[in-house]
Short mmCIF file of N, CA and C in Angstrom, two decimals:
data_model
loop_
_atom_site.label_atom_id
_atom_site.label_comp_id
_atom_site.label_asym_id
_atom_site.label_seq_id
_atom_site.Cartn_x
_atom_site.Cartn_y
_atom_site.Cartn_z
N MET F 1 -71.45 33.59 -42.86
CA MET F 1 -72.21 33.57 -44.09
C MET F 1 -72.67 32.16 -44.44
N LEU F 2 -71.77 31.21 -44.31
CA LEU F 2 -72.11 29.83 -44.64
C LEU F 2 -73.11 29.25 -43.64
N SER F 3 -72.99 29.63 -42.37
CA SER F 3 -73.95 29.13 -41.38
C SER F 3 -75.35 29.70 -41.61
N GLU F 4 -75.43 30.94 -42.05
CA GLU F 4 -76.73 31.54 -42.37
C GLU F 4 -77.37 30.83 -43.55
N LEU F 5 -76.57 30.48 -44.53
CA LEU F 5 -77.08 29.75 -45.69
C LEU F 5 -77.59 28.38 -45.26
N GLY F 6 -76.89 27.73 -44.35
CA GLY F 6 -77.34 26.44 -43.84
C GLY F 6 -78.66 26.54 -43.10
N LYS F 7 -78.84 27.60 -42.32
CA LYS F 7 -80.10 27.80 -41.61
C LYS F 7 -81.25 28.03 -42.58
N LYS F 8 -80.99 28.81 -43.62
CA LYS F 8 -82.05 29.08 -44.60
C LYS F 8 -82.43 27.81 -45.35
N ILE F 9 -81.44 26.99 -45.68
CA ILE F 9 -81.74 25.74 -46.38
C ILE F 9 -82.55 24.83 -45.48
N ALA F 10 -82.21 24.76 -44.20
CA ALA F 10 -82.97 23.92 -43.27
C ALA F 10 -84.40 24.41 -43.12
N GLU F 11 -84.60 25.71 -43.04
CA GLU F 11 -85.95 26.26 -42.93
C GLU F 11 -86.77 25.96 -44.19
N ARG F 12 -86.16 26.13 -45.34
CA ARG F 12 -86.88 25.86 -46.59
C ARG F 12 -87.19 24.38 -46.73
N TRP F 13 -86.26 23.53 -46.33
CA TRP F 13 -86.48 22.09 -46.41
C TRP F 13 -87.67 21.71 -45.54
N LEU F 14 -87.73 22.29 -44.35
CA LEU F 14 -88.84 21.97 -43.45
C LEU F 14 -90.16 22.44 -44.02
N SER F 15 -90.20 23.66 -44.51
CA SER F 15 -91.48 24.21 -44.98
C SER F 15 -91.90 23.64 -46.33
N LEU F 16 -90.96 23.26 -47.17
CA LEU F 16 -91.32 22.81 -48.51
C LEU F 16 -91.49 21.30 -48.63
N LEU F 17 -90.84 20.52 -47.78
CA LEU F 17 -90.91 19.08 -47.93
C LEU F 17 -91.53 18.35 -46.75
N VAL F 18 -91.08 18.65 -45.55
CA VAL F 18 -91.49 17.86 -44.40
C VAL F 18 -92.95 18.09 -44.03
N LEU F 19 -93.37 19.33 -43.93
CA LEU F 19 -94.75 19.61 -43.52
C LEU F 19 -95.78 19.11 -44.53
N PRO F 20 -95.61 19.35 -45.83
CA PRO F 20 -96.58 18.78 -46.78
C PRO F 20 -96.56 17.24 -46.79
N ALA F 21 -95.39 16.65 -46.61
CA ALA F 21 -95.31 15.19 -46.57
C ALA F 21 -96.03 14.64 -45.35
N ALA F 22 -95.91 15.30 -44.21
CA ALA F 22 -96.62 14.86 -43.01
C ALA F 22 -98.14 14.96 -43.21
N LEU F 23 -98.58 16.03 -43.82
CA LEU F 23 -100.01 16.18 -44.12
C LEU F 23 -100.48 15.10 -45.09
N PHE F 24 -99.69 14.82 -46.11
CA PHE F 24 -100.03 13.78 -47.08
C PHE F 24 -100.15 12.42 -46.41
N LEU F 25 -99.21 12.09 -45.52
CA LEU F 25 -99.26 10.81 -44.82
C LEU F 25 -100.47 10.73 -43.89
N ALA F 26 -100.78 11.82 -43.20
CA ALA F 26 -101.94 11.82 -42.30
C ALA F 26 -103.24 11.62 -43.08
N VAL F 27 -103.37 12.28 -44.21
CA VAL F 27 -104.58 12.12 -45.03
C VAL F 27 -104.63 10.71 -45.60
N GLY F 28 -103.51 10.18 -46.02
CA GLY F 28 -103.48 8.82 -46.55
C GLY F 28 -103.85 7.78 -45.51
N LEU F 29 -103.33 7.94 -44.29
CA LEU F 29 -103.68 7.01 -43.22
C LEU F 29 -105.16 7.11 -42.84
N ALA F 30 -105.69 8.33 -42.82
CA ALA F 30 -107.11 8.50 -42.53
C ALA F 30 -107.95 7.86 -43.63
N ALA F 31 -107.56 8.02 -44.88
CA ALA F 31 -108.30 7.42 -46.00
C ALA F 31 -108.24 5.90 -45.93
N ARG F 32 -107.09 5.36 -45.58
CA ARG F 32 -106.95 3.90 -45.47
C ARG F 32 -107.81 3.37 -44.33
N THR F 33 -107.86 4.09 -43.23
CA THR F 33 -108.64 3.66 -42.08
C THR F 33 -110.13 3.74 -42.36
N LEU F 34 -110.58 4.81 -42.99
CA LEU F 34 -112.01 5.01 -43.22
C LEU F 34 -112.56 4.19 -44.38
N GLY F 35 -111.81 4.07 -45.45
CA GLY F 35 -112.30 3.36 -46.62
C GLY F 35 -113.37 4.15 -47.34
N HIS F 36 -113.97 3.55 -48.35
CA HIS F 36 -114.98 4.23 -49.16
C HIS F 36 -116.30 4.39 -48.41
N ALA F 37 -116.64 3.42 -47.59
CA ALA F 37 -117.96 3.42 -46.94
C ALA F 37 -118.12 4.54 -45.93
N HIS F 38 -117.03 4.94 -45.30
CA HIS F 38 -117.10 5.95 -44.23
C HIS F 38 -116.17 7.12 -44.52
N ALA F 39 -116.10 7.54 -45.75
CA ALA F 39 -115.11 8.52 -46.18
C ALA F 39 -115.18 9.85 -45.44
N LEU F 40 -116.35 10.30 -45.05
CA LEU F 40 -116.50 11.61 -44.40
C LEU F 40 -116.97 11.49 -42.95
N ASN F 41 -116.87 10.31 -42.38
CA ASN F 41 -117.38 10.07 -41.04
C ASN F 41 -116.25 10.23 -40.01
N LEU F 42 -116.15 11.40 -39.39
CA LEU F 42 -115.09 11.64 -38.41
C LEU F 42 -115.31 10.87 -37.12
N ASP F 43 -116.57 10.61 -36.77
CA ASP F 43 -116.84 9.80 -35.58
C ASP F 43 -116.29 8.39 -35.76
N TRP F 44 -116.44 7.84 -36.94
CA TRP F 44 -115.90 6.51 -37.24
C TRP F 44 -114.37 6.52 -37.13
N LEU F 45 -113.74 7.56 -37.63
CA LEU F 45 -112.28 7.66 -37.59
C LEU F 45 -111.78 7.72 -36.15
N THR F 46 -112.40 8.55 -35.32
CA THR F 46 -111.95 8.64 -33.93
C THR F 46 -112.21 7.34 -33.18
N ALA F 47 -113.31 6.66 -33.49
CA ALA F 47 -113.58 5.37 -32.85
C ALA F 47 -112.56 4.32 -33.28
N GLU F 48 -112.20 4.31 -34.55
CA GLU F 48 -111.20 3.35 -35.05
C GLU F 48 -109.83 3.60 -34.43
N ILE F 49 -109.44 4.86 -34.33
CA ILE F 49 -108.14 5.18 -33.75
C ILE F 49 -108.12 4.85 -32.26
N GLY F 50 -109.22 5.13 -31.57
CA GLY F 50 -109.30 4.84 -30.15
C GLY F 50 -109.34 3.36 -29.84
N ALA F 51 -109.83 2.53 -30.76
CA ALA F 51 -109.96 1.09 -30.53
C ALA F 51 -108.66 0.34 -30.81
N ARG F 52 -107.70 0.96 -31.46
CA ARG F 52 -106.45 0.27 -31.80
C ARG F 52 -105.58 0.09 -30.56
N PRO F 53 -104.97 -1.09 -30.44
CA PRO F 53 -104.02 -1.29 -29.33
C PRO F 53 -102.70 -0.59 -29.66
N TRP F 54 -102.25 0.25 -28.78
CA TRP F 54 -100.99 0.96 -29.00
C TRP F 54 -99.86 0.18 -28.35
N PRO F 55 -98.73 0.07 -29.02
CA PRO F 55 -97.61 -0.69 -28.45
C PRO F 55 -97.03 0.01 -27.23
N ALA F 56 -96.46 -0.79 -26.36
CA ALA F 56 -95.82 -0.24 -25.17
C ALA F 56 -94.57 0.54 -25.58
N PRO F 57 -94.24 1.59 -24.84
CA PRO F 57 -93.03 2.34 -25.18
C PRO F 57 -91.78 1.49 -24.93
N PRO F 58 -90.70 1.77 -25.64
CA PRO F 58 -89.47 1.01 -25.43
C PRO F 58 -88.91 1.26 -24.03
N PRO F 59 -88.11 0.33 -23.53
CA PRO F 59 -87.59 0.47 -22.16
C PRO F 59 -86.78 1.75 -21.94
N TRP F 60 -86.07 2.22 -22.96
CA TRP F 60 -85.25 3.41 -22.78
C TRP F 60 -86.10 4.66 -22.61
N ALA F 61 -87.38 4.59 -22.94
CA ALA F 61 -88.26 5.76 -22.83
C ALA F 61 -89.03 5.77 -21.51
N ALA F 62 -88.69 4.87 -20.59
CA ALA F 62 -89.40 4.81 -19.31
C ALA F 62 -89.27 6.14 -18.57
N GLY F 63 -90.39 6.69 -18.19
CA GLY F 63 -90.39 7.97 -17.49
C GLY F 63 -90.46 9.17 -18.41
N ARG F 64 -90.22 8.98 -19.68
CA ARG F 64 -90.25 10.10 -20.63
C ARG F 64 -91.61 10.27 -21.27
N CYS F 65 -92.36 9.20 -21.40
CA CYS F 65 -93.69 9.30 -22.01
C CYS F 65 -94.69 8.57 -21.14
N SER F 66 -95.90 9.00 -21.23
CA SER F 66 -96.96 8.42 -20.41
C SER F 66 -97.88 7.60 -21.30
N THR F 67 -98.25 6.40 -20.84
CA THR F 67 -99.18 5.57 -21.60
C THR F 67 -100.59 5.69 -21.07
N SER F 68 -100.77 6.39 -19.96
CA SER F 68 -102.12 6.56 -19.41
C SER F 68 -102.76 7.81 -20.00
N PRO F 69 -104.09 7.79 -20.17
CA PRO F 69 -104.76 8.96 -20.76
C PRO F 69 -104.79 10.16 -19.86
#
């Protein structure tokens, strides 16, 4: 009974807090990147994201993630 309650709390926490917060952060980062001048320009956003230098993965992640496109 207690384990079922824990699972339900975890599911509710994920659906009520984490997913909306992730969406809020994504929209905020897109707004910060685009600014007022290019607010609805998705081509500008993809160009800005593609032009950013991405940091190298940490040494412990070698072989787990790929840095090549």
